[in-house]
Structure formats: C-alpha cells, structure tokens
mmCIF file of C-alpha atoms in Angstrom:
data_model
loop_
_atom_site.group_PDB
_atom_site.id
_atom_site.type_symbol
_atom_site.label_atom_id
_atom_site.label_comp_id
_atom_site.label_asym_id
_atom_site.label_seq_id
_atom_site.Cartn_x
_atom_site.Cartn_y
_atom_site.Cartn_z
ATOM 1 C CA MET X 1 -19.208 4.053 6.330
ATOM 2 C CA SER X 2 -15.580 3.520 5.620
ATOM 3 C CA PRO X 3 -13.577 6.457 7.233
ATOM 4 C CA SER X 4 -13.206 9.193 4.831
ATOM 5 C CA ASP X 5 -9.416 9.969 3.742
ATOM 6 C CA THR X 6 -9.420 13.120 5.932
ATOM 7 C CA GLU X 7 -10.209 11.055 9.412
ATOM 8 C CA LEU X 8 -7.596 8.708 8.257
ATOM 9 C CA ILE X 9 -5.248 11.037 7.864
ATOM 10 C CA GLN X 10 -6.000 12.968 11.114
ATOM 11 C CA ARG X 11 -5.547 9.366 12.870
ATOM 12 C CA VAL X 12 -2.170 8.810 11.347
ATOM 13 C CA LEU X 13 -0.943 11.938 12.243
ATOM 14 C CA ALA X 14 -2.164 11.376 15.799
ATOM 15 C CA GLY X 15 0.237 8.474 15.909
ATOM 16 C CA ASP X 16 -1.943 5.472 14.554
ATOM 17 C CA ARG X 17 0.186 4.393 11.620
ATOM 18 C CA ASP X 18 -2.142 1.107 11.001
ATOM 19 C CA SER X 19 -4.592 3.453 9.832
ATOM 20 C CA TYR X 20 -2.629 4.210 6.914
ATOM 21 C CA ALA X 21 -3.235 1.045 5.479
ATOM 22 C CA TRP X 22 -6.761 1.882 4.491
ATOM 23 C CA LEU X 23 -5.657 4.508 2.784
ATOM 24 C CA VAL X 24 -2.930 1.980 0.806
ATOM 25 C CA ARG X 25 -5.851 -0.515 -0.032
ATOM 26 C CA ARG X 26 -7.769 2.410 -1.012
ATOM 27 C CA TYR X 27 -5.730 3.794 -3.469
ATOM 28 C CA GLN X 28 -3.096 1.026 -4.625
ATOM 29 C CA GLU X 29 -4.974 -0.374 -7.480
ATOM 30 C CA MET X 30 -5.444 2.712 -9.353
ATOM 31 C CA LEU X 31 -1.877 3.739 -8.827
ATOM 32 C CA TYR X 32 -0.709 0.587 -9.553
ATOM 33 C CA ARG X 33 -2.506 0.089 -13.000
ATOM 34 C CA HIS X 34 -1.484 3.864 -14.092
ATOM 35 C CA ALA X 35 2.413 3.032 -13.078
ATOM 36 C CA LEU X 36 1.968 -0.664 -14.797
ATOM 37 C CA GLY X 37 0.868 1.144 -18.050
ATOM 38 C CA MET X 38 3.280 4.286 -17.731
ATOM 39 C CA VAL X 39 6.368 1.813 -17.372
ATOM 40 C CA SER X 40 5.689 -1.476 -18.563
ATOM 41 C CA ASP X 41 6.956 -3.521 -15.800
ATOM 42 C CA GLY X 42 5.171 -5.021 -13.062
ATOM 43 C CA ASP X 43 7.844 -5.067 -10.421
ATOM 44 C CA ALA X 44 8.988 -1.598 -11.331
ATOM 45 C CA ALA X 45 5.428 -0.370 -11.130
ATOM 46 C CA ALA X 46 4.882 -2.091 -7.783
ATOM 47 C CA ASP X 47 8.156 -0.591 -6.490
ATOM 48 C CA LEU X 48 7.002 2.935 -8.051
ATOM 49 C CA VAL X 49 4.070 2.662 -5.975
ATOM 50 C CA GLN X 50 5.508 1.578 -2.933
ATOM 51 C CA ASP X 51 7.710 4.351 -2.962
ATOM 52 C CA SER X 52 4.959 6.735 -3.496
ATOM 53 C CA PHE X 53 3.206 5.589 -0.591
ATOM 54 C CA ILE X 54 6.375 5.964 1.251
ATOM 55 C CA LYS X 55 6.902 9.451 0.451
ATOM 56 C CA ALA X 56 3.591 10.007 1.016
ATOM 57 C CA PHE X 57 3.707 8.872 4.701
ATOM 58 C CA SER X 58 6.594 10.678 5.196
ATOM 59 C CA SER X 59 5.423 13.957 4.258
ATOM 60 C CA LEU X 60 1.809 13.983 5.414
ATOM 61 C CA GLU X 61 1.818 16.876 7.189
ATOM 62 C CA SER X 62 2.190 18.800 3.817
ATOM 63 C CA CYS X 63 -0.895 16.960 2.757
ATOM 64 C CA HIS X 64 -3.369 20.482 2.796
ATOM 65 C CA ASP X 65 -6.388 18.931 1.344
ATOM 66 C CA PRO X 66 -6.831 15.331 3.119
ATOM 67 C CA GLU X 67 -9.981 14.629 1.263
ATOM 68 C CA ARG X 68 -7.854 14.774 -1.803
ATOM 69 C CA PHE X 69 -5.463 12.275 -0.992
ATOM 70 C CA GLY X 70 -5.815 10.045 -3.807
ATOM 71 C CA ALA X 71 -5.208 12.995 -6.462
ATOM 72 C CA TRP X 72 -2.002 13.960 -4.058
ATOM 73 C CA VAL X 73 -0.567 10.434 -3.945
ATOM 74 C CA PHE X 74 -1.197 10.407 -7.435
ATOM 75 C CA ARG X 75 0.946 13.181 -8.385
ATOM 76 C CA ILE X 76 3.694 11.797 -6.212
ATOM 77 C CA LEU X 77 3.369 8.673 -8.196
ATOM 78 C CA ARG X 78 3.283 10.563 -11.571
ATOM 79 C CA ASN X 79 6.641 12.149 -10.532
ATOM 80 C CA ARG X 80 8.084 8.715 -9.694
ATOM 81 C CA CYS X 81 7.202 7.199 -13.090
ATOM 82 C CA HIS X 82 8.891 10.371 -14.833
ATOM 83 C CA ASP X 83 12.206 9.998 -12.979
ATOM 84 C CA TYR X 84 12.085 6.395 -13.444
ATOM 85 C CA LEU X 85 11.688 6.457 -17.476
ATOM 86 C CA ARG X 86 14.034 9.506 -17.754
ATOM 87 C CA ASP X 87 16.525 6.998 -16.070
ATOM 88 C CA ARG X 88 15.709 4.077 -18.320
ATOM 89 C CA ARG X 89 16.184 6.121 -21.126
ATOM 90 C CA ARG X 90 19.519 7.346 -19.769
ATOM 91 C CA GLN X 91 20.591 3.779 -19.386
ATOM 92 C CA MET X 92 19.833 2.884 -22.861
ATOM 93 C CA LEU X 93 17.579 -0.265 -22.341
ATOM 94 C CA PRO X 94 15.870 -0.663 -25.011
ATOM 95 C CA LEU X 95 12.878 -2.905 -25.049
ATOM 96 C CA ASP X 96 14.047 -6.262 -26.058
ATOM 97 C CA ARG X 97 11.133 -7.427 -28.540
ATOM 98 C CA GLU X 98 13.288 -10.387 -29.855
ATOM 99 C CA ALA X 99 13.389 -11.378 -26.395
ATOM 100 C CA MET X 100 10.023 -10.973 -25.572
ATOM 101 C CA LEU X 101 9.087 -12.997 -28.843
ATOM 102 C CA ALA X 102 11.403 -16.001 -28.326
ATOM 103 C CA THR X 103 9.582 -16.131 -24.945
ATOM 104 C CA SER X 104 5.764 -15.975 -26.309
ATOM 105 C CA ARG X 105 6.747 -18.737 -29.340
ATOM 106 C CA GLU X 106 7.467 -21.141 -26.423
ATOM 107 C CA CYS X 107 3.832 -21.202 -24.828
ATOM 108 C CA PRO X 108 1.140 -22.685 -26.450
ATOM 109 C CA ASP X 109 -1.332 -21.626 -29.154
ATOM 110 C CA ILE X 110 -4.072 -19.655 -28.091
ATOM 111 C CA ASP X 111 -1.678 -18.279 -25.382
ATOM 112 C CA LEU X 112 0.620 -17.437 -27.659
ATOM 113 C CA GLU X 113 -1.716 -15.352 -29.247
ATOM 114 C CA ARG X 114 -3.236 -13.396 -26.466
ATOM 115 C CA LEU X 115 0.160 -13.161 -24.460
ATOM 116 C CA THR X 116 1.698 -11.215 -28.008
ATOM 117 C CA LEU X 117 -1.553 -9.287 -28.337
ATOM 118 C CA GLY X 118 -0.961 -8.002 -24.465
ATOM 119 C CA GLN X 119 2.863 -7.516 -25.133
ATOM 120 C CA THR X 120 2.261 -5.541 -28.187
ATOM 121 C CA ILE X 121 -0.215 -3.244 -26.499
ATOM 122 C CA GLU X 122 2.395 -2.453 -23.995
ATOM 123 C CA GLU X 123 5.008 -1.963 -26.534
ATOM 124 C CA ALA X 124 3.170 0.327 -28.305
ATOM 125 C CA LEU X 125 1.782 2.510 -25.305
ATOM 126 C CA SER X 126 5.650 2.450 -24.834
ATOM 127 C CA ARG X 127 6.616 3.794 -27.613
ATOM 128 C CA LEU X 128 3.965 6.868 -27.192
ATOM 129 C CA PRO X 129 5.107 10.158 -26.042
ATOM 130 C CA GLU X 130 4.961 10.239 -22.092
ATOM 131 C CA ALA X 131 2.147 12.895 -22.001
ATOM 132 C CA GLN X 132 0.338 11.135 -24.746
ATOM 133 C CA ARG X 133 0.350 7.717 -22.559
ATOM 134 C CA GLU X 134 -0.537 9.213 -19.408
ATOM 135 C CA ALA X 135 -3.282 11.301 -21.020
ATOM 136 C CA PHE X 136 -4.488 7.739 -23.037
ATOM 137 C CA LEU X 137 -4.494 5.349 -19.657
ATOM 138 C CA LEU X 138 -6.171 8.041 -17.367
ATOM 139 C CA LYS X 139 -8.746 8.663 -19.869
ATOM 140 C CA HIS X 140 -9.762 4.981 -21.314
ATOM 141 C CA VAL X 141 -7.851 2.779 -18.352
ATOM 142 C CA GLU X 142 -8.871 4.764 -15.515
ATOM 143 C CA GLY X 143 -12.242 5.939 -17.174
ATOM 144 C CA CYS X 144 -11.788 9.632 -15.583
ATOM 145 C CA SER X 145 -13.253 12.974 -17.063
ATOM 146 C CA TYR X 146 -11.574 15.481 -18.988
ATOM 147 C CA GLU X 147 -11.897 18.129 -16.015
ATOM 148 C CA GLU X 148 -10.676 15.213 -13.410
ATOM 149 C CA MET X 149 -7.622 14.733 -15.756
ATOM 150 C CA ALA X 150 -6.944 18.364 -16.012
ATOM 151 C CA GLN X 151 -7.254 18.822 -12.194
ATOM 152 C CA ARG X 152 -4.576 15.883 -11.801
ATOM 153 C CA LEU X 153 -2.218 16.839 -14.398
ATOM 154 C CA ASP X 154 -2.491 20.991 -13.933
ATOM 155 C CA THR X 155 -3.493 21.018 -17.783
ATOM 156 C CA SER X 156 -6.183 22.327 -19.732
ATOM 157 C CA VAL X 157 -8.981 20.296 -21.197
ATOM 158 C CA SER X 158 -8.055 21.249 -24.534
ATOM 159 C CA ALA X 159 -4.920 20.127 -24.393
ATOM 160 C CA LEU X 160 -5.718 17.183 -22.884
ATOM 161 C CA LYS X 161 -8.092 16.206 -25.243
ATOM 162 C CA MET X 162 -5.598 16.909 -28.085
ATOM 163 C CA ARG X 163 -2.959 14.576 -26.348
ATOM 164 C CA VAL X 164 -5.550 11.443 -26.206
ATOM 165 C CA MET X 165 -6.491 12.074 -29.761
ATOM 166 C CA ARG X 166 -3.189 11.976 -30.747
ATOM 167 C CA ALA X 167 -2.395 8.816 -28.377
ATOM 168 C CA ARG X 168 -5.654 6.803 -30.298
ATOM 169 C CA GLU X 169 -4.374 7.813 -33.587
ATOM 170 C CA ALA X 170 -0.668 6.968 -33.074
ATOM 171 C CA LEU X 171 -1.850 3.428 -31.078
ATOM 172 C CA GLN X 172 -4.266 2.511 -34.123
ATOM 173 C CA ALA X 173 -1.227 2.960 -36.506
ATOM 174 C CA LEU X 174 0.792 0.886 -34.210
ATOM 175 C CA LEU X 175 -1.870 -2.139 -33.348
ATOM 176 C CA LYS X 176 -4.212 -1.754 -36.365
ATOM 177 C CA ASP X 177 -2.927 -4.862 -38.321
ATOM 178 C CA ARG X 178 -2.274 -7.018 -35.073
ATOM 179 C CA ILE X 179 -5.930 -6.159 -34.045
ATOM 180 C CA GLU X 180 -7.349 -6.651 -37.123
ATOM 181 C CA ALA X 181 -5.680 -9.911 -37.392
ATOM 182 C CA ASP X 182 -7.111 -11.331 -33.774
ATOM 183 C CA HIS X 183 -10.496 -10.237 -34.927
ATOM 184 C CA SER X 184 -10.643 -12.196 -37.720
ATOM 185 C CA LYS X 185 -9.748 -14.911 -35.728
ATOM 186 C CA GLY X 186 -12.291 -14.358 -33.011
ATOM 187 C CA ILE X 187 -9.831 -13.847 -30.263
ATOM 188 C CA ALA X 188 -9.397 -10.338 -29.674
ATOM 189 C CA MET E 1 -6.061 14.527 -38.552
ATOM 190 C CA ASP E 2 -9.874 14.195 -38.703
ATOM 191 C CA SER E 3 -11.212 15.366 -35.212
ATOM 192 C CA ARG E 4 -14.686 14.428 -35.558
ATOM 193 C CA PRO E 5 -14.686 10.628 -34.799
ATOM 194 C CA HIS E 6 -12.752 11.697 -31.824
ATOM 195 C CA ALA E 7 -15.238 14.360 -30.913
ATOM 196 C CA TYR E 8 -17.776 11.634 -31.286
ATOM 197 C CA LEU E 9 -15.872 9.333 -28.760
ATOM 198 C CA ASP E 10 -15.775 11.999 -26.526
ATOM 199 C CA GLY E 11 -19.456 12.272 -26.257
ATOM 200 C CA GLU E 12 -19.212 16.131 -28.189
ATOM 201 C CA LEU E 13 -21.159 14.811 -31.424
ATOM 202 C CA PRO E 14 -24.079 12.484 -31.887
ATOM 203 C CA LEU E 15 -23.463 9.389 -34.437
ATOM 204 C CA ASP E 16 -25.841 10.446 -36.628
ATOM 205 C CA ALA E 17 -23.851 13.928 -37.131
ATOM 206 C CA LEU E 18 -20.761 11.607 -38.414
ATOM 207 C CA SER E 19 -20.316 10.598 -42.400
ATOM 208 C CA PRO E 20 -20.023 6.696 -43.111
ATOM 209 C CA ALA E 21 -16.261 7.126 -43.322
ATOM 210 C CA GLU E 22 -16.127 9.325 -39.875
ATOM 211 C CA ARG E 23 -18.452 6.358 -38.436
ATOM 212 C CA ASP E 24 -16.129 3.797 -39.759
ATOM 213 C CA ARG E 25 -12.907 5.411 -38.327
ATOM 214 C CA ALA E 26 -14.603 6.157 -35.103
ATOM 215 C CA ALA E 27 -15.812 2.622 -34.717
ATOM 216 C CA ALA E 28 -11.911 1.491 -35.543
ATOM 217 C CA LEU E 29 -10.767 3.870 -32.890
ATOM 218 C CA GLN E 30 -13.830 2.364 -30.535
ATOM 219 C CA GLY E 31 -12.247 -1.306 -30.845
ATOM 220 C CA LEU E 32 -8.632 0.127 -30.377
ATOM 221 C CA ILE E 33 -9.659 1.415 -27.316
ATOM 222 C CA ASP E 34 -11.671 -1.274 -25.720
ATOM 223 C CA THR E 35 -8.976 -3.927 -26.731
ATOM 224 C CA ALA E 36 -6.286 -2.042 -25.226
ATOM 225 C CA ALA E 37 -8.440 -1.162 -21.928
ATOM 226 C CA VAL E 38 -9.562 -4.470 -21.481
ATOM 227 C CA HIS E 39 -5.990 -5.945 -21.544
ATOM 228 C CA LEU E 40 -4.953 -3.070 -19.175
ATOM 229 C CA ARG E 41 -7.800 -3.709 -16.821
ATOM 230 C CA GLN E 42 -7.503 -7.302 -16.889
ATOM 231 C CA CYS E 43 -3.625 -7.414 -15.287
ATOM 232 C CA ALA E 44 -3.554 -8.715 -11.836
ATOM 233 C CA VAL E 45 -2.718 -6.095 -9.471
ATOM 234 C CA PRO E 46 -0.884 -7.315 -6.078
ATOM 235 C CA ASP E 47 -1.689 -6.368 -2.243
ATOM 236 C CA LEU E 48 1.183 -3.913 -1.397
ATOM 237 C CA THR E 49 -0.445 -3.350 1.844
ATOM 238 C CA SER E 50 1.951 -5.531 4.057
ATOM 239 C CA ARG E 51 4.629 -4.177 2.044
ATOM 240 C CA VAL E 52 4.295 -0.809 2.271
ATOM 241 C CA MET E 53 3.305 -1.038 5.888
ATOM 242 C CA ALA E 54 6.761 -3.076 6.442
ATOM 243 C CA ALA E 55 8.609 -0.308 4.877
ATOM 244 C CA LEU E 56 7.475 2.823 6.358
ATOM 245 C CA PRO E 57 10.078 4.827 8.227
ATOM 246 C CA THR E 58 9.977 5.203 11.931
ATOM 247 C CA PRO E 59 8.586 8.358 13.132
ATOM 248 C CA ALA E 60 11.439 10.639 15.037
ATOM 249 C CA VAL E 61 10.473 11.034 18.542
ATOM 250 C CA PRO E 62 10.607 14.724 19.036
ATOM 251 C CA VAL E 63 13.245 15.988 21.595
ATOM 252 C CA PRO E 64 11.200 18.470 24.338
ATOM 253 C CA ALA E 65 13.165 21.937 24.195
ATOM 254 C CA VAL E 66 15.261 22.475 26.675
ATOM 255 C CA VAL E 67 13.730 25.650 28.883
ATOM 256 C CA ALA E 68 16.259 27.302 30.972
ATOM 257 C CA GLU E 69 14.484 28.324 34.464
ATOM 258 C CA GLN E 70 15.697 28.413 37.751
ATOM 259 C CA PRO E 71 14.584 25.939 39.832
ATOM 260 C CA SER E 72 12.153 26.342 42.977
ATOM 261 C CA ALA E 73 13.691 26.205 46.246
ATOM 262 C CA PRO E 74 12.537 22.671 47.263
ATOM 263 C CA ILE E 75 13.752 21.236 43.755
ATOM 264 C CA ALA E 76 17.075 23.041 44.706
ATOM 265 C CA ALA E 77 17.683 21.830 47.749
ATOM 266 C CA VAL E 78 16.926 18.073 46.585
ATOM 267 C CA ARG E 79 19.724 18.474 43.655
ATOM 268 C CA ARG E 80 22.242 19.545 46.140
ATOM 269 C CA LEU E 81 21.591 16.482 48.585
ATOM 270 C CA ALA E 82 21.313 14.023 45.410
ATOM 271 C CA ALA E 83 24.943 15.627 44.434
ATOM 272 C CA TRP E 84 26.179 15.037 48.244
ATOM 273 C CA LEU E 85 25.144 11.667 47.781
ATOM 274 C CA TRP E 86 26.560 11.068 44.877
ATOM 275 C CA ASN E 87 29.635 12.333 44.781
ATOM 276 C CA PRO E 88 32.780 11.019 46.713
ATOM 277 C CA GLN E 89 33.157 13.028 49.838
ATOM 278 C CA PRO E 90 36.396 11.864 52.334
ATOM 279 C CA ILE E 91 35.730 10.239 55.461
ATOM 280 C CA ARG E 92 38.118 9.907 58.078
ATOM 281 C CA LEU E 93 38.123 6.458 60.276
ATOM 282 C CA GLN E 94 39.867 5.861 63.037
ATOM 283 C CA LEU E 95 39.698 2.125 64.538
ATOM 284 C CA ARG E 96 41.358 -0.628 66.805
ATOM 285 C CA PRO E 97 43.049 -3.055 64.300
ATOM 286 C CA VAL E 98 41.296 -6.075 66.242
ATOM 287 C CA VAL E 99 38.098 -4.821 65.564
ATOM 288 C CA ALA E 100 38.754 -4.317 61.895
ATOM 289 C CA PHE E 101 40.191 -7.736 61.801
ATOM 290 C CA ALA E 102 37.174 -9.073 63.617
ATOM 291 C CA THR E 103 34.461 -7.205 61.209
ATOM 292 C CA PHE E 104 36.414 -8.436 57.890
ATOM 293 C CA ALA E 105 35.942 -12.027 59.267
ATOM 294 C CA LEU E 106 32.431 -11.774 59.980
ATOM 295 C CA LEU E 107 31.774 -10.465 56.697
ATOM 296 C CA LEU E 108 34.090 -13.081 55.042
ATOM 297 C CA VAL E 109 31.576 -15.711 56.602
ATOM 298 C CA ALA E 110 28.496 -14.076 55.720
ATOM 299 C CA SER E 111 29.252 -13.766 52.235
ATOM 300 C CA LEU E 112 30.466 -17.319 52.096
ATOM 301 C CA GLY E 113 26.779 -18.782 53.580
ATOM 302 C CA LEU E 114 25.093 -16.684 51.434
ATOM 303 C CA TRP E 115 27.345 -18.503 48.413
ATOM 304 C CA SER E 116 26.412 -21.561 49.546
ATOM 305 C CA ALA E 117 22.218 -20.716 49.748
ATOM 306 C CA ALA E 118 22.333 -19.374 46.223
ATOM 307 C CA PRO E 119 20.493 -21.675 43.937
ATOM 308 C CA SER E 120 22.576 -23.938 41.509
ATOM 309 C CA ASP E 121 20.374 -23.351 38.399
ATOM 310 C CA PRO E 122 21.349 -20.564 36.760
ATOM 311 C CA GLN E 123 18.900 -17.931 35.730
ATOM 312 C CA PRO E 124 17.069 -18.404 32.387
ATOM 313 C CA ALA E 125 19.119 -15.570 30.263
ATOM 314 C CA LEU E 126 16.842 -12.975 28.609
ATOM 315 C CA VAL E 127 16.296 -13.503 25.285
ATOM 316 C CA SER E 128 15.889 -10.364 23.011
ATOM 317 C CA GLU E 129 12.719 -11.118 20.858
ATOM 318 C CA THR E 130 12.121 -9.701 17.370
ATOM 319 C CA VAL E 131 8.902 -8.285 16.736
ATOM 320 C CA ALA E 132 7.600 -9.082 13.684
ATOM 321 C CA PRO E 133 5.772 -6.545 11.626
ATOM 322 C CA PRO E 134 1.654 -7.142 11.308
ATOM 323 C CA VAL E 135 -0.156 -8.482 8.390
ATOM 324 C CA TYR E 136 -3.105 -6.345 7.428
ATOM 325 C CA VAL E 137 -5.762 -8.890 6.605
ATOM 326 C CA GLN E 138 -8.887 -7.704 5.142
ATOM 327 C CA PHE E 139 -11.969 -9.561 6.540
ATOM 328 C CA ARG E 140 -14.856 -9.599 4.269
ATOM 329 C CA LEU E 141 -18.552 -11.372 4.761
ATOM 330 C CA ASP E 142 -21.455 -11.054 2.246
ATOM 331 C CA ALA E 143 -24.354 -10.732 4.868
ATOM 332 C CA PRO E 144 -27.445 -8.787 2.978
ATOM 333 C CA ASP E 145 -29.823 -9.187 6.040
ATOM 334 C CA ALA E 146 -27.185 -8.065 8.382
ATOM 335 C CA LYS E 147 -27.794 -4.748 10.417
ATOM 336 C CA GLN E 148 -24.206 -4.882 12.333
ATOM 337 C CA VAL E 149 -21.273 -7.261 11.685
ATOM 338 C CA THR E 150 -18.215 -7.999 14.080
ATOM 339 C CA LEU E 151 -15.150 -9.964 14.496
ATOM 340 C CA ALA E 152 -13.907 -11.679 17.174
ATOM 341 C CA GLY E 153 -11.165 -14.311 17.132
ATOM 342 C CA SER E 154 -8.519 -15.518 19.362
ATOM 343 C CA PHE E 155 -6.803 -12.243 18.443
ATOM 344 C CA THR E 156 -9.183 -10.267 20.427
ATOM 345 C CA ASP E 157 -9.607 -13.084 23.254
ATOM 346 C CA TRP E 158 -13.058 -13.890 21.537
ATOM 347 C CA GLU E 159 -14.273 -10.373 22.137
ATOM 348 C CA PRO E 160 -16.523 -9.320 19.118
ATOM 349 C CA ARG E 161 -13.489 -5.742 18.938
ATOM 350 C CA TYR E 162 -13.778 -5.077 15.178
ATOM 351 C CA ASP E 163 -16.561 -3.557 13.703
ATOM 352 C CA LEU E 164 -17.183 -4.222 9.763
ATOM 353 C CA VAL E 165 -18.217 -1.639 7.701
ATOM 354 C CA GLN E 166 -20.794 -2.267 4.777
ATOM 355 C CA THR E 167 -18.559 -1.101 1.847
ATOM 356 C CA SER E 168 -21.115 -1.936 -0.524
ATOM 357 C CA PRO E 169 -24.776 -3.274 -0.032
ATOM 358 C CA GLY E 170 -24.633 -6.342 1.951
ATOM 359 C CA VAL E 171 -20.726 -6.565 1.778
ATOM 360 C CA TRP E 172 -19.262 -6.169 5.028
ATOM 361 C CA SER E 173 -15.448 -5.575 5.647
ATOM 362 C CA VAL E 174 -12.800 -4.821 7.805
ATOM 363 C CA LEU E 175 -9.016 -4.324 7.817
ATOM 364 C CA VAL E 176 -7.034 -5.527 10.657
ATOM 365 C CA PRO E 177 -3.486 -5.940 11.489
ATOM 366 C CA LEU E 178 -2.334 -9.638 13.044
ATOM 367 C CA LYS E 179 0.598 -10.999 13.825
ATOM 368 C CA PRO E 180 1.975 -13.703 11.721
ATOM 369 C CA GLY E 181 0.769 -17.143 13.211
ATOM 370 C CA VAL E 182 -2.596 -19.525 13.026
ATOM 371 C CA HIS E 183 -5.679 -17.192 14.087
ATOM 372 C CA ASP E 184 -8.917 -18.663 14.364
ATOM 373 C CA TYR E 185 -11.852 -16.299 14.208
ATOM 374 C CA THR E 186 -15.527 -15.833 13.442
ATOM 375 C CA PHE E 187 -17.795 -13.037 12.695
ATOM 376 C CA VAL E 188 -20.565 -12.095 14.850
ATOM 377 C CA VAL E 189 -24.024 -10.602 13.142
ATOM 378 C CA ASP E 190 -26.069 -8.615 14.700
ATOM 379 C CA GLY E 191 -24.320 -9.483 18.480
ATOM 380 C CA VAL E 192 -25.814 -13.027 17.986
ATOM 381 C CA ARG E 193 -25.383 -15.253 15.430
ATOM 382 C CA TRP E 194 -21.807 -16.430 15.438
ATOM 383 C CA ILE E 195 -21.033 -17.546 11.451
ATOM 384 C CA PRO E 196 -17.547 -18.899 10.112
ATOM 385 C CA ASP E 197 -16.088 -17.428 7.214
ATOM 386 C CA PRO E 198 -17.911 -19.416 4.484
ATOM 387 C CA ASN E 199 -14.336 -18.640 2.415
ATOM 388 C CA ALA E 200 -11.771 -20.247 4.862
ATOM 389 C CA PRO E 201 -10.997 -23.416 6.323
ATOM 390 C CA GLN E 202 -12.626 -24.811 9.445
ATOM 391 C CA VAL E 203 -11.862 -26.352 12.787
ATOM 392 C CA PRO E 204 -14.297 -27.167 15.244
ATOM 393 C CA ASP E 205 -14.868 -25.138 17.822
ATOM 394 C CA HIS E 206 -15.743 -27.485 21.072
ATOM 395 C CA PHE E 207 -18.940 -25.745 21.583
ATOM 396 C CA GLY E 208 -20.563 -28.151 18.550
ATOM 397 C CA GLY E 209 -20.157 -25.163 16.347
ATOM 398 C CA ALA E 210 -16.918 -23.945 13.728
ATOM 399 C CA ASN E 211 -14.492 -21.347 13.713
ATOM 400 C CA SER E 212 -12.422 -20.282 10.793
ATOM 401 C CA ARG E 213 -8.544 -20.517 10.636
ATOM 402 C CA LEU E 214 -6.059 -18.167 9.396
ATOM 403 C CA THR E 215 -2.902 -18.734 8.718
ATOM 404 C CA LEU E 216 -0.567 -16.024 8.221
ATOM 405 C CA LEU E 217 3.431 -16.287 7.145
ATOM 406 C CA PRO E 218 5.741 -12.888 8.013
ATOM 407 C CA PRO E 219 5.508 -10.259 5.237
ATOM 408 C CA ARG E 220 8.314 -10.641 2.875
ATOM 409 C CA ASN E 221 10.840 -8.054 3.462
ATOM 410 C CA ASP E 222 12.334 -7.518 -0.281
ATOM 411 C CA THR E 223 11.809 -4.101 -0.525
#
C-alpha cells in the first residue's frame, strides 16, 4: 500500500523532504489539468502548479486535515489561478486568435483540423466567466460529483449546478458550428 | 433556458422523462461535453516532481532559545581557566643575553631543518563540490504473481533496499531519489528472482545475467 497523505506529511514535517515527492506525484496531474483548463497555457499552468506545491510545502504545518492534502493544495492552486488571470486581464493581453490561426495553417490538413478544434475549445473555455469555467472543468474533465465540488469550492450544490448549466449552454453556443462541422467530417 | 436536459445530464431525470426535443438538446450537449472533455484529458501532463523538489525552500534551522541561568561551580571554574589561558597576561622574564642568543640560534637551525625536510609537492587544494539536487525516479514493474518486489542497484551497493508497493493489482512501484549519473539496477521478486527492468536498456552483470541501466541528467533549474 502507498503511504497515506497523513503519513507522508508527518514524514516531511519530521525532516524527510524526499517524502514530499510522493505528494507531488500524487496530485500534480489533477492540479495541472485544472490549471491548464483555467489559464489555457501549458507553461503558465506548470508554473502555477509548481508555485502551489512550494507554497503548500512552506506552510505544511498549517494543513490541519492532512488526509485532505489534495483539496488543500487545490485551494492554493485555485487562488494562484485567480491571481494569474486577474494580472493577465490587467495587462490587457487578448488571446491572439489571428496568430494562432496563422500557426494552424502551416500544419498538414488532418492535423490542422484537430489542432484547430483543440484551440477552439480552449478559446471558448477562456471566454467563460471564471466561476463557470472552473465548475465545468471540475464536473466534466475531473469528473467530480457536485458534492465534492461544493466541498472544494465552498459553494452550494445548487449554485454549482447553475454554473455548470450556464457553462454548457455558453460553450454549446460558441462551439456548435465547429463541432457539427467536425462530426460531419468524422474527425471529432 | 430549459433546465430539463441538464437535469438528465446530471442524472436527476431519466431519458424517457424528456420530450423528443429535449432529448435532442441533451444529446447535443452530451456531444459537446464529450468533445471538450476528451480534448482536455488528452493534453500531456509534464512530470514536475524534480522541478518542484529542486525549488523547495531550505528550512530555516531553529535557533535554540538562550536560557539565562547560573552555571554550576565546576563549569564556572573551567570557564575561568579558559579565560585565563586565552586572555593576554603580563609575563616578566629575566635572561642572560648569551642564553637568549644561543636559544635564538638553536630555533633558527631547527626551523631550517624542518623546512628542507618538508615535501616539495604542494598539497592538493580542497575543491568544494556542488551537490546536485536529486532526481526523483519512479521504478515500476508489472509482476502479477509477485508477493514482494524490491529494488537493488549500484546506488544501494546492490542491497535490495527499496520496497516497491502495489499501486494496482500486479503493478509495483517505488519513487527513489537518485543523483544524476549512470545507475545500474535490477528488481528482486520474492527475494529470490533478480530480473532486469523490461522497459530499460540492459547491460551484462558479469554473472551471466543482465542489469538495467539508467542515465540521469541533472534537473534543469529554469524555475
């Protein structure tokens, strides 16, 4: 059996830094996917995950429920993502769709189609309000139940259902034509 | 906005409770969810372990609080003696000049003798080594019939020191911090069978068998 989060945290607090690597391995995928969905930039997502793990390490003594380390470090990452998006909005860096499409045009046909679909999904996600994007990712990419989401986000189940519903509707409006075109070509 | 197709997607309504139009709407939404989720789940996830571990802050060494207390009598005596030995003390000498010259000449001859007897080669200078941060390597073996799997290698003096744990049925795994460089290793199944990693390059073990070889580059510090 793998050591539990509590056991690993006790080891780290006793001076065994190497045990922290277990925790990183255990949660990095979940955190990275969430960060990537939120910020739509792989390098930025990796930086945010790294910062979150470092912050968690530095304040590990304040993790009062070690068995829920994953939820705790997720909360740290969530705040990091909010800060990052707020700073990005402040710097007025719009997503450069023209440059993105120019890059896509250089790719071979089938890859171009697939690449563009992926980019279109990421762009549509980035246009959702943060709270809706977050709820959609947790529900449909990470596969959380509404109860788990409510615990993680400190929000009621009914509010989360509403956010997910609005996110689905908004995404459908943004992606409808694109997905239908791909379905008709049989490459979605 | 019609919430009934969403209620179906959330498992709160059965499909046959929806009208044909609501079913179409639910199917369209389900297609959207599947497409988006598949794309986002397919994205490659980088292994950030080494990067995070290299960037962890060094813990501050706690400084013990100074407790003001009176030293015991023997300790006080030792401290007084040390202070007397260390602090400059006035010394008064009375010498005959001829004795002083003779002593000086004797010391001069002795020091010259020692100088000539000293080795001519300079002592090698101590080189401070920079300790590279470890690289965290996950070793994994599929061994459905094993009761126990351990890892031995050049980094353990070939002692089966690391126990692998069964992360899912038949899949054994362990995370090991290693220094950058070349390491040979092998798995030890049930304490008797030494088997190389089927997913790694192999080198002869000079006993008629084979070991696995792993080459680790230092982790990049591009944080």
